[in-house]
Each structure stands twice: as structure tokens, then as C-alpha cells.
mmCIF file of C-alpha atoms and ligand atoms in Angstrom:
data_model
loop_
_atom_site.group_PDB
_atom_site.id
_atom_site.type_symbol
_atom_site.label_atom_id
_atom_site.label_comp_id
_atom_site.label_asym_id
_atom_site.label_seq_id
_atom_site.Cartn_x
_atom_site.Cartn_y
_atom_site.Cartn_z
ATOM 1 C CA MET R 1 -14.144 -5.929 -7.458
ATOM 2 C CA ARG R 2 -12.498 -5.833 -4.035
ATOM 3 C CA GLU R 3 -11.264 -2.327 -3.129
ATOM 4 C CA PHE R 4 -7.704 -2.771 -4.381
ATOM 5 C CA SER R 5 -6.128 0.270 -2.751
ATOM 6 C CA THR R 6 -7.063 -0.951 0.740
ATOM 7 C CA ILE R 7 -5.106 -4.233 0.496
ATOM 8 C CA PRO R 8 -2.123 -3.876 2.894
ATOM 9 C CA ARG R 9 1.104 -2.977 1.086
ATOM 10 C CA LEU R 10 4.484 -1.650 2.106
ATOM 11 C CA ASN R 11 5.929 1.022 -0.137
ATOM 12 C CA ILE R 12 9.292 -0.388 -1.268
ATOM 13 C CA GLY R 13 9.710 0.113 -5.002
ATOM 14 C CA HIS R 14 10.804 3.173 -6.910
ATOM 15 C CA GLY R 15 7.845 3.826 -9.112
ATOM 16 C CA PRO R 16 6.232 4.282 -11.475
ATOM 17 C CA THR R 17 9.039 2.520 -13.329
ATOM 18 C CA PRO R 18 9.782 4.130 -16.718
ATOM 19 C CA LEU R 19 8.065 3.088 -19.937
ATOM 20 C CA GLU R 20 10.598 3.735 -22.690
ATOM 21 C CA TYR R 21 10.747 3.459 -26.460
ATOM 22 C CA ALA R 22 13.696 1.322 -27.606
ATOM 23 C CA ALA R 23 14.564 3.339 -30.715
ATOM 24 C CA ARG R 24 17.645 1.481 -31.952
ATOM 25 C CA LEU R 25 16.277 -2.005 -31.289
ATOM 26 C CA SER R 26 13.008 -1.053 -32.987
ATOM 27 C CA LYS R 27 14.968 -0.006 -36.069
ATOM 28 C CA THR R 28 16.989 -3.226 -36.107
ATOM 29 C CA LEU R 29 13.866 -5.300 -35.672
ATOM 30 C CA ASP R 30 11.637 -3.248 -37.939
ATOM 31 C CA CYS R 31 8.932 -3.330 -35.273
ATOM 32 C CA SER R 32 7.993 -0.809 -32.538
ATOM 33 C CA LEU R 33 9.371 -1.939 -29.217
ATOM 34 C CA TYR R 34 8.636 -0.344 -25.841
ATOM 35 C CA ILE R 35 10.222 -1.437 -22.587
ATOM 36 C CA LYS R 36 8.634 -1.263 -19.127
ATOM 37 C CA ARG R 37 11.640 -0.903 -16.850
ATOM 38 C CA ASP R 38 10.817 -3.090 -13.861
ATOM 39 C CA ASP R 39 14.546 -3.710 -13.604
ATOM 40 C CA CYS R 40 14.459 -0.230 -12.031
ATOM 41 C CA THR R 41 12.255 -0.995 -9.025
ATOM 42 C CA GLY R 42 15.193 -0.062 -6.830
ATOM 43 C CA LEU R 43 15.422 -2.719 -4.126
ATOM 44 C CA ALA R 44 19.063 -3.948 -4.023
ATOM 45 C CA GLY R 45 19.338 -3.890 -7.803
ATOM 46 C CA GLY R 46 15.596 -4.072 -8.496
ATOM 47 C CA GLY R 47 13.507 -6.508 -10.498
ATOM 48 C CA ASN R 48 9.984 -7.910 -10.522
ATOM 49 C CA LYS R 49 10.091 -9.394 -7.021
ATOM 50 C CA THR R 50 10.088 -5.949 -5.427
ATOM 51 C CA ARG R 51 6.441 -5.449 -6.395
ATOM 52 C CA LYS R 52 5.478 -8.868 -5.001
ATOM 53 C CA LEU R 53 7.400 -8.233 -1.775
ATOM 54 C CA GLU R 54 5.438 -5.030 -1.135
ATOM 55 C CA TYR R 55 2.395 -7.206 -0.457
ATOM 56 C CA LEU R 56 4.189 -10.232 1.017
ATOM 57 C CA MET R 57 6.174 -8.200 3.552
ATOM 58 C CA ALA R 58 3.011 -6.336 4.558
ATOM 59 C CA GLU R 59 1.376 -9.692 5.310
ATOM 60 C CA ALA R 60 4.481 -10.896 7.186
ATOM 61 C CA GLN R 61 4.393 -7.769 9.346
ATOM 62 C CA ALA R 62 0.657 -8.081 9.964
ATOM 63 C CA LEU R 63 1.140 -11.685 11.142
ATOM 64 C CA GLY R 64 3.871 -10.598 13.573
ATOM 65 C CA ALA R 65 6.600 -12.607 11.833
ATOM 66 C CA ASP R 66 10.273 -11.937 12.506
ATOM 67 C CA THR R 67 11.979 -14.275 10.013
ATOM 68 C CA ILE R 68 11.526 -14.609 6.247
ATOM 69 C CA VAL R 69 12.059 -18.097 4.816
ATOM 70 C CA THR R 70 12.144 -18.490 1.058
ATOM 71 C CA VAL R 71 13.504 -20.694 -1.709
ATOM 72 C CA GLY R 72 15.055 -20.495 -5.171
ATOM 73 C CA GLY R 73 18.002 -21.498 -7.309
ATOM 74 C CA ILE R 74 21.522 -20.465 -6.250
ATOM 75 C CA GLN R 75 21.210 -17.416 -8.529
ATOM 76 C CA SER R 76 17.640 -16.551 -7.564
ATOM 77 C CA ASN R 77 16.763 -12.889 -8.055
ATOM 78 C CA HIS R 78 13.761 -13.476 -5.835
ATOM 79 C CA ALA R 79 16.057 -14.606 -3.011
ATOM 80 C CA ARG R 80 18.234 -11.472 -3.389
ATOM 81 C CA GLN R 81 15.275 -9.122 -3.259
ATOM 82 C CA SER R 82 13.687 -11.040 -0.361
ATOM 83 C CA ALA R 83 16.953 -10.755 1.573
ATOM 84 C CA ALA R 84 16.993 -7.013 0.867
ATOM 85 C CA ALA R 85 13.362 -6.536 1.933
ATOM 86 C CA ALA R 86 14.015 -8.539 5.096
ATOM 87 C CA ALA R 87 17.014 -6.334 5.902
ATOM 88 C CA LYS R 88 15.039 -3.163 5.223
ATOM 89 C CA PHE R 89 12.225 -4.103 7.594
ATOM 90 C CA GLY R 90 14.343 -5.741 10.300
ATOM 91 C CA PHE R 91 13.505 -9.411 9.659
ATOM 92 C CA ALA R 92 15.995 -12.271 9.747
ATOM 93 C CA CYS R 93 16.211 -14.073 6.396
ATOM 94 C CA GLU R 94 16.738 -17.778 5.722
ATOM 95 C CA LEU R 95 17.322 -18.639 2.061
ATOM 96 C CA VAL R 96 17.084 -22.241 0.892
ATOM 97 C CA LEU R 97 18.999 -22.260 -2.404
ATOM 98 C CA GLU R 98 18.952 -25.228 -4.707
ATOM 99 C CA ASN R 99 21.838 -26.148 -6.970
ATOM 100 C CA VAL R 100 20.958 -26.075 -10.685
ATOM 101 C CA PRO R 101 22.603 -28.742 -12.856
ATOM 102 C CA GLY R 102 24.192 -27.752 -16.170
ATOM 103 C CA VAL R 103 25.098 -24.160 -15.339
ATOM 104 C CA PRO R 104 28.559 -22.514 -15.580
ATOM 105 C CA GLN R 105 30.857 -23.370 -12.718
ATOM 106 C CA ALA R 106 33.383 -20.560 -12.298
ATOM 107 C CA ASP R 107 31.196 -17.907 -10.664
ATOM 108 C CA TYR R 108 27.780 -19.498 -10.294
ATOM 109 C CA HIS R 109 28.282 -20.533 -6.683
ATOM 110 C CA GLN R 110 29.903 -17.380 -5.346
ATOM 111 C CA ASN R 111 29.216 -14.379 -7.539
ATOM 112 C CA GLY R 112 26.114 -12.557 -8.816
ATOM 113 C CA ASN R 113 22.979 -12.869 -6.708
ATOM 114 C CA VAL R 114 24.403 -15.254 -4.130
ATOM 115 C CA LEU R 115 27.236 -12.843 -3.334
ATOM 116 C CA LEU R 116 24.630 -10.141 -2.753
ATOM 117 C CA ASP R 117 22.507 -12.477 -0.586
ATOM 118 C CA GLU R 118 25.442 -12.783 1.781
ATOM 119 C CA LEU R 119 26.082 -9.071 1.764
ATOM 120 C CA LEU R 120 22.413 -8.470 2.580
ATOM 121 C CA GLY R 121 22.809 -10.591 5.704
ATOM 122 C CA ALA R 122 20.804 -13.676 4.717
ATOM 123 C CA ASN R 123 21.536 -17.072 6.214
ATOM 124 C CA ILE R 124 22.051 -19.380 3.231
ATOM 125 C CA HIS R 125 21.172 -23.090 3.126
ATOM 126 C CA ARG R 126 22.555 -24.755 0.017
ATOM 127 C CA ILE R 127 20.769 -27.935 -1.049
ATOM 128 C CA THR R 128 21.316 -30.211 -4.036
ATOM 129 C CA HIS R 129 18.674 -30.568 -6.748
ATOM 130 C CA THR R 130 18.018 -34.127 -5.601
ATOM 131 C CA GLN R 131 17.069 -33.041 -2.064
ATOM 132 C CA CYS R 132 13.386 -32.340 -1.421
ATOM 133 C CA CYS R 133 13.094 -28.580 -1.024
ATOM 134 C CA ASP R 134 9.618 -28.752 0.587
ATOM 135 C CA ASP R 135 10.816 -31.186 3.254
ATOM 136 C CA TYR R 136 13.911 -29.096 3.911
ATOM 137 C CA CYS R 137 11.798 -25.955 4.365
ATOM 138 C CA ALA R 138 9.267 -27.728 6.587
ATOM 139 C CA ASP R 139 12.093 -28.940 8.868
ATOM 140 C CA LEU R 140 13.703 -25.498 8.893
ATOM 141 C CA ILE R 141 10.426 -23.798 9.807
ATOM 142 C CA GLU R 142 9.842 -26.319 12.624
ATOM 143 C CA HIS R 143 13.372 -25.698 13.893
ATOM 144 C CA LEU R 144 12.911 -21.910 13.824
ATOM 145 C CA LYS R 145 9.613 -22.194 15.700
ATOM 146 C CA LYS R 146 11.251 -24.345 18.387
ATOM 147 C CA GLN R 147 13.803 -21.549 18.811
ATOM 148 C CA GLY R 148 10.934 -19.133 19.484
ATOM 149 C CA LYS R 149 11.095 -17.449 16.058
ATOM 150 C CA LYS R 150 8.058 -16.499 13.988
ATOM 151 C CA PRO R 151 8.830 -17.549 10.421
ATOM 152 C CA TYR R 152 6.911 -16.319 7.375
ATOM 153 C CA PHE R 153 7.313 -18.569 4.345
ATOM 154 C CA ILE R 154 7.373 -17.111 0.836
ATOM 155 C CA PRO R 155 6.957 -19.721 -1.933
ATOM 156 C CA VAL R 156 9.298 -19.869 -4.913
ATOM 157 C CA GLY R 157 9.284 -16.614 -6.869
ATOM 158 C CA GLY R 158 6.816 -15.050 -4.412
ATOM 159 C CA SER R 159 4.134 -16.473 -6.691
ATOM 160 C CA ASN R 160 1.079 -16.928 -4.540
ATOM 161 C CA VAL R 161 -2.044 -14.779 -4.616
ATOM 162 C CA ILE R 162 -0.639 -12.161 -2.212
ATOM 163 C CA GLY R 163 2.671 -11.761 -4.081
ATOM 164 C CA SER R 164 0.971 -11.613 -7.476
ATOM 165 C CA LEU R 165 -1.007 -8.548 -6.351
ATOM 166 C CA GLY R 166 2.190 -6.622 -7.085
ATOM 167 C CA TYR R 167 1.606 -7.221 -10.783
ATOM 168 C CA VAL R 168 -2.060 -6.311 -10.589
ATOM 169 C CA ARG R 169 -0.765 -2.952 -9.379
ATOM 170 C CA CYS R 170 1.824 -2.907 -12.160
ATOM 171 C CA ALA R 171 -0.914 -3.405 -14.783
ATOM 172 C CA ILE R 172 -2.822 -0.415 -13.408
ATOM 173 C CA GLU R 173 0.371 1.690 -13.480
ATOM 174 C CA LEU R 174 1.237 0.546 -16.999
ATOM 175 C CA LEU R 175 -2.231 1.267 -18.437
ATOM 176 C CA GLU R 176 -2.014 4.785 -17.013
ATOM 177 C CA GLN R 177 1.382 5.290 -18.717
ATOM 178 C CA ILE R 178 0.096 3.883 -22.008
ATOM 179 C CA LYS R 179 -2.773 6.363 -21.817
ATOM 180 C CA GLN R 180 -0.513 9.287 -20.913
ATOM 181 C CA GLN R 181 1.894 8.490 -23.768
ATOM 182 C CA GLN R 182 -1.052 7.910 -26.137
ATOM 183 C CA LEU R 183 0.223 4.493 -27.184
ATOM 184 C CA GLU R 184 -1.589 1.536 -28.606
ATOM 185 C CA ILE R 185 0.164 -1.590 -27.443
ATOM 186 C CA ASP R 186 -0.664 -4.858 -29.226
ATOM 187 C CA GLN R 187 1.156 -7.256 -26.955
ATOM 188 C CA ILE R 188 3.156 -7.432 -23.718
ATOM 189 C CA VAL R 189 6.000 -9.968 -23.737
ATOM 190 C CA LEU R 190 7.671 -11.183 -20.538
ATOM 191 C CA ALA R 191 9.637 -14.045 -19.028
ATOM 192 C CA SER R 192 7.310 -16.529 -17.316
ATOM 193 C CA GLY R 193 8.670 -18.677 -14.483
ATOM 194 C CA SER R 194 6.786 -19.286 -11.250
ATOM 195 C CA ALA R 195 3.835 -17.518 -12.956
ATOM 196 C CA GLY R 196 2.996 -14.706 -10.511
ATOM 197 C CA THR R 197 4.141 -11.911 -12.791
ATOM 198 C CA GLN R 198 2.099 -13.064 -15.772
ATOM 199 C CA ALA R 199 -0.963 -14.008 -13.697
ATOM 200 C CA GLY R 200 -0.869 -10.720 -11.776
ATOM 201 C CA LEU R 201 -0.483 -8.654 -14.915
ATOM 202 C CA LEU R 202 -3.393 -10.458 -16.588
ATOM 203 C CA ALA R 203 -5.601 -10.050 -13.514
ATOM 204 C CA GLY R 204 -4.829 -6.314 -13.476
ATOM 205 C CA LEU R 205 -5.586 -5.957 -17.187
ATOM 206 C CA ILE R 206 -8.861 -7.880 -16.781
ATOM 207 C CA ALA R 207 -9.797 -5.757 -13.760
ATOM 208 C CA CYS R 208 -9.235 -2.605 -15.837
ATOM 209 C CA GLY R 209 -11.147 -3.940 -18.843
ATOM 210 C CA SER R 210 -8.061 -4.036 -21.088
ATOM 211 C CA ASN R 211 -7.644 -6.774 -23.672
ATOM 212 C CA ILE R 212 -3.940 -6.263 -24.441
ATOM 213 C CA ARG R 213 -2.505 -9.690 -25.205
ATOM 214 C CA VAL R 214 0.170 -10.995 -22.831
ATOM 215 C CA LEU R 215 2.727 -13.543 -24.039
ATOM 216 C CA GLY R 216 4.882 -15.376 -21.508
ATOM 217 C CA ILE R 217 8.146 -16.821 -22.783
ATOM 218 C CA ASN R 218 8.726 -19.839 -20.570
ATOM 219 C CA VAL R 219 11.999 -20.300 -18.747
ATOM 220 C CA SER R 220 11.589 -23.963 -17.813
ATOM 221 C CA ARG R 221 8.256 -25.497 -18.876
ATOM 222 C CA THR R 222 6.404 -26.551 -21.975
ATOM 223 C CA GLU R 223 3.614 -24.365 -23.279
ATOM 224 C CA GLN R 224 0.970 -26.690 -21.858
ATOM 225 C CA GLN R 225 2.541 -26.915 -18.383
ATOM 226 C CA GLN R 226 3.151 -23.177 -18.081
ATOM 227 C CA THR R 227 -0.253 -22.199 -19.433
ATOM 228 C CA GLN R 228 -1.849 -24.456 -16.829
ATOM 229 C CA LEU R 229 0.284 -22.973 -14.022
ATOM 230 C CA VAL R 230 -0.498 -19.373 -14.977
ATOM 231 C CA THR R 231 -4.198 -20.106 -15.508
ATOM 232 C CA ARG R 232 -4.571 -21.749 -12.089
ATOM 233 C CA LEU R 233 -2.961 -18.801 -10.316
ATOM 234 C CA LEU R 234 -4.950 -16.312 -12.390
ATOM 235 C CA GLU R 235 -8.214 -18.034 -11.400
ATOM 236 C CA GLN R 236 -7.247 -17.841 -7.703
ATOM 237 C CA LEU R 237 -6.275 -14.216 -8.074
ATOM 238 C CA LEU R 238 -9.519 -13.275 -9.829
ATOM 239 C CA SER R 239 -11.508 -14.988 -7.049
ATOM 240 C CA TYR R 240 -9.488 -13.118 -4.402
ATOM 241 C CA LEU R 241 -10.278 -9.849 -6.183
ATOM 242 C CA ASP R 242 -14.001 -10.762 -6.322
ATOM 243 C CA LEU R 243 -13.847 -11.044 -10.105
ATOM 244 C CA GLU R 244 -15.218 -13.911 -12.190
ATOM 245 C CA PRO R 245 -12.512 -16.670 -12.319
ATOM 246 C CA ARG R 246 -13.861 -17.905 -15.670
ATOM 247 C CA GLN R 247 -12.302 -14.808 -17.211
ATOM 248 C CA ALA R 248 -8.984 -16.684 -16.934
ATOM 249 C CA ARG R 249 -10.052 -18.876 -19.839
ATOM 250 C CA ASP R 250 -8.318 -18.315 -23.173
ATOM 251 C CA VAL R 251 -6.304 -15.277 -22.068
ATOM 252 C CA VAL R 252 -3.135 -17.123 -21.028
ATOM 253 C CA HIS R 253 -0.583 -17.430 -23.826
ATOM 254 C CA THR R 254 2.844 -18.942 -23.270
ATOM 255 C CA ASN R 255 5.646 -20.168 -25.503
ATOM 256 C CA GLY R 256 7.952 -23.024 -24.508
ATOM 257 C CA ASP R 257 10.328 -22.822 -27.479
ATOM 258 C CA TYR R 258 13.099 -20.672 -26.050
ATOM 259 C CA PHE R 259 14.368 -22.083 -22.748
ATOM 260 C CA GLY R 260 16.676 -24.600 -24.417
ATOM 261 C CA SER R 261 17.589 -27.665 -22.403
ATOM 262 C CA GLY R 262 16.458 -26.369 -19.019
ATOM 263 C CA TYR R 263 16.101 -23.716 -16.350
ATOM 264 C CA GLY R 264 19.214 -21.559 -16.134
ATOM 265 C CA ILE R 265 21.010 -23.395 -18.922
ATOM 266 C CA ALA R 266 22.368 -20.974 -21.509
ATOM 267 C CA THR R 267 21.238 -20.917 -25.132
ATOM 268 C CA SER R 268 23.173 -19.206 -27.933
ATOM 269 C CA ALA R 269 20.067 -17.129 -28.803
ATOM 270 C CA MET R 270 19.996 -15.858 -25.185
ATOM 271 C CA ILE R 271 23.662 -14.840 -25.371
ATOM 272 C CA ASP R 272 23.020 -13.007 -28.673
ATOM 273 C CA ALA R 273 19.946 -11.244 -27.227
ATOM 274 C CA VAL R 274 21.813 -10.119 -24.098
ATOM 275 C CA LYS R 275 24.679 -8.774 -26.249
ATOM 276 C CA LEU R 276 22.311 -7.068 -28.710
ATOM 277 C CA CYS R 277 20.344 -5.217 -26.013
ATOM 278 C CA ALA R 278 23.522 -4.168 -24.229
ATOM 279 C CA SER R 279 25.243 -2.901 -27.370
ATOM 280 C CA GLN R 280 22.216 -1.278 -29.029
ATOM 281 C CA GLU R 281 20.222 0.086 -26.097
ATOM 282 C CA GLY R 282 22.588 0.154 -23.122
ATOM 283 C CA LEU R 283 20.091 -2.279 -21.613
ATOM 284 C CA LEU R 284 21.241 -5.083 -19.324
ATOM 285 C CA LEU R 285 19.259 -8.326 -19.478
ATOM 286 C CA ASP R 286 19.932 -11.556 -17.595
ATOM 287 C CA PRO R 287 20.858 -15.089 -18.716
ATOM 288 C CA VAL R 288 17.986 -16.999 -17.050
ATOM 289 C CA TYR R 289 14.844 -14.934 -17.661
ATOM 290 C CA THR R 290 14.925 -11.712 -19.654
ATOM 291 C CA GLY R 291 17.687 -12.884 -22.014
ATOM 292 C CA LYS R 292 15.615 -15.908 -23.040
ATOM 293 C CA ALA R 293 12.388 -13.882 -23.201
ATOM 294 C CA MET R 294 14.043 -11.295 -25.446
ATOM 295 C CA ALA R 295 15.523 -14.082 -27.602
ATOM 296 C CA GLY R 296 11.960 -15.349 -28.049
ATOM 297 C CA LEU R 297 10.599 -11.927 -28.928
ATOM 298 C CA LEU R 298 13.391 -11.303 -31.457
ATOM 299 C CA ASP R 299 12.862 -14.672 -33.096
ATOM 300 C CA LEU R 300 9.068 -14.297 -33.277
ATOM 301 C CA VAL R 301 9.489 -10.933 -35.018
ATOM 302 C CA ARG R 302 12.144 -12.258 -37.394
ATOM 303 C CA CYS R 303 10.068 -15.266 -38.419
ATOM 304 C CA GLY R 304 6.958 -13.129 -38.921
ATOM 305 C CA ASP R 305 4.847 -14.589 -36.085
ATOM 306 C CA ILE R 306 4.854 -11.080 -34.640
ATOM 307 C CA SER R 307 3.937 -8.532 -37.285
ATOM 308 C CA GLY R 308 6.426 -5.768 -38.088
ATOM 309 C CA ASP R 309 3.542 -3.256 -37.970
ATOM 310 C CA SER R 310 2.726 -4.078 -34.396
ATOM 311 C CA LYS R 311 3.659 -2.325 -31.154
ATOM 312 C CA GLN R 312 5.275 -4.703 -28.699
ATOM 313 C CA LEU R 313 5.992 -3.988 -25.042
ATOM 314 C CA PHE R 314 8.736 -5.954 -23.311
ATOM 315 C CA LEU R 315 8.359 -6.137 -19.539
ATOM 316 C CA HIS R 316 11.935 -6.029 -18.250
ATOM 317 C CA THR R 317 11.709 -7.996 -15.024
ATOM 318 C CA GLY R 318 15.329 -7.415 -13.924
ATOM 319 C CA GLY R 319 17.990 -9.964 -13.026
ATOM 320 C CA SER R 320 21.097 -8.445 -14.623
ATOM 321 C CA GLN R 321 23.048 -9.250 -11.431
ATOM 322 C CA GLY R 322 22.986 -12.807 -12.813
ATOM 323 C CA VAL R 323 25.392 -11.998 -15.666
ATOM 324 C CA PHE R 324 28.274 -12.063 -13.173
ATOM 325 C CA ALA R 325 27.470 -15.687 -12.390
ATOM 326 C CA TYR R 326 27.640 -16.504 -16.127
ATOM 327 C CA ARG R 327 30.780 -14.417 -16.785
ATOM 328 C CA GLU R 328 32.472 -17.090 -18.895
ATOM 329 C CA LEU R 329 29.628 -16.964 -21.460
ATOM 330 C CA PHE R 330 30.033 -13.265 -22.082
ATOM 331 C CA THR R 331 33.814 -12.974 -22.104
ATOM 332 C CA GLN R 332 34.497 -15.420 -24.953
HETATM 333 C C1 PLP C 1 14.511 -11.527 -13.632
HETATM 334 C C2 PLP C 1 13.277 -12.353 -13.570
HETATM 335 N N1 PLP C 1 12.401 -12.254 -14.584
HETATM 336 C C3 PLP C 1 11.281 -13.008 -14.606
HETATM 337 C C4 PLP C 1 10.990 -13.884 -13.589
HETATM 338 C C5 PLP C 1 9.755 -14.697 -13.699
HETATM 339 O O1 PLP C 1 8.732 -14.190 -12.910
HETATM 340 P P1 PLP C 1 7.653 -15.196 -12.314
HETATM 341 O O2 PLP C 1 8.430 -16.153 -11.455
HETATM 342 O O3 PLP C 1 6.730 -14.340 -11.564
HETATM 343 O O4 PLP C 1 7.029 -15.889 -13.455
HETATM 344 C C6 PLP C 1 11.868 -14.005 -12.498
HETATM 345 C C7 PLP C 1 11.578 -14.953 -11.421
HETATM 346 O O5 PLP C 1 12.364 -15.272 -10.590
HETATM 347 C C8 PLP C 1 13.041 -13.218 -12.493
HETATM 348 O O6 PLP C 1 13.928 -13.300 -11.496
#
């Protein structure tokens, strides 16, 4: 395997993030539930993108870039953390934010993450979901170059090979904590979107010889589509790490039953899961990712697909800033 510790990385996150036992939720569920608190990575509210940005920003610096360009939905947590990382390291930040149809209207366009993006000094480009995001970004990058800027483009969710290295590192950190706490974890459950978190975590587990199962709860795609997306990125990541890409076969598990009618569109199970975790654990989830992932985990335990005897670990990937954008759902 490639010498992992020598890959350039900027130290941004507060880590190791805690690994906690969720005592009250475990009792309610009748199943042992541990939570890896990657909502506590520290960068402007934290979340999973901090770990990806440690590697992406290192590459941007190495290439002599001065402007970060990235994309996401209006309430993108990735955009917020990218804006924060750009501010921290003295880059300009251009965010191309796509409108998401079917979401609440009162606060979605001004509150939550997008409010913080502005506060963090990002220049925001709002586009409709019918506009072509790739074309818009290509034009923007051309324009910035003509102005003498040196843009560095980060794809949606920071989910390329470089960004996903953040979750290889997370897997190493997590296995160390599991060992220290003398736990035996049967499965890690997480929200799976642009795929870098799940692919990175799996690559790290494979690199360390661990066979803990990882289940992604999809936030916008069917099981087949998401499994393909994660597998492709995992293969690339394994090749980058000088590991055998065939090890990506049969280790990617995703579930497309819990995202409802689309990305960012609320489900009643998500609202219940967000309320349950807040009221029983003092734990803040989000409406787009962790709320739906937790709804999936709760349902799989309740219907017996996940055994009550098992030890489940929920990777909390952050995003609670998003609840302010969905205020009307939680105040009824
Ligand atoms: C809070 C939160 N959880 C999970 C995810 C999904 O991670 P990934 O895009 O790496 O699959 C995201 C992505 O934006 C996120 O913001």
C-alpha cells in the first residue's frame, strides 16, 4: 500500500472525533447503538466534508491555486465547509448552488447553510435545477482564469479520490477507537450521497484488513445506482492506494428505500428520526442526510432486518445547520 501518512494533508479538523454509546436510543431500539461524531469535526459547524477538505485544500495549495470553485444544492453542507476552509487558508470561494425542487420555501433560500456561506465570505451563484451545472462551472472557471485567478475546482460533495482520502483516515481512526474501547461492531451505517464518505471508509477498512460491514442509506438514488457509484469510486481509490481494485467487489451495500420522493425532500420518517434523536440523546441530525439515514437504521431494526443482538455504529456526518432551512417541518 502507498505510504498513507505522506500524502499531503492540511490539519483542519478537531479529532479524533468522539465515539459514543447512545444509551437511551439503544434502550428504545433494543439494539446497541454507537455514534461516531463526525458532526464534531469543528470547521464552521463541522461535518464530513472537513475530512475531505484536509486533502483537497492541501492539493489546492500545492497547485498554487487562489480560488476555490465548488457546487452543491442551496443547502449544501459541503459548500459551507468549503467556504470556511477557503476563508481559513486565504482563498477566494465561488459557490455554484443549485435550486432543489420540492423543498420548503420559507427559509430554504436564506437561512441555514446558505446564510453561513455568505457570512463566510463566499461569492454565491444561484442556478436553477434546469441549468447545466457543469457548463456553468466551466464558464465560471474560464472567466476566473481570464481575470488572472488560479481556480481549483472541487466536485460535488468533494467526492473524488483526493477528497475521499479523508474517510480512509477516518476508518483508521475509528478502528483504533474500536480497539481502545474493546468493542465489536457488526455494521457501520451512514448517509450515502456523492459516495466519497462510503468509498473512503471502505477503502480504509480494506487497507486495515477489517471486514466490518458498511451500509449506506441513499439520499437520492436507487440501490443499484448508488452501489455502482460507490463501487466505481472505491475501485479508483484502491488503485490510488496501490491496493487491488477487485477488493471493491461485493463489499458495497446501499439501501434506496428511505429517501422518499427525492433529494432534500422531507419524509415523515426523517422528521420522526430527527425528533427522536434530539429528544432522547440531545443529538442534532439534519433533514437531508443523517435524518434519512437514521430513519433507515431505525426501520431496519424495527422490522428485524438488523438483529437486536447486534452492535451498530452510526456515522454522524453532520449537517444540523440544515434544520433552520426546514424550520416549518419542525415547528408544527
Ligand atoms: C451531512 C451530510 N451527510 C452525508 C453526506 C453524504 O456524504 P457523501 O456525499 O460523501 O456520500 C453529506 C454530503 O453532502 C452531508 O452533507
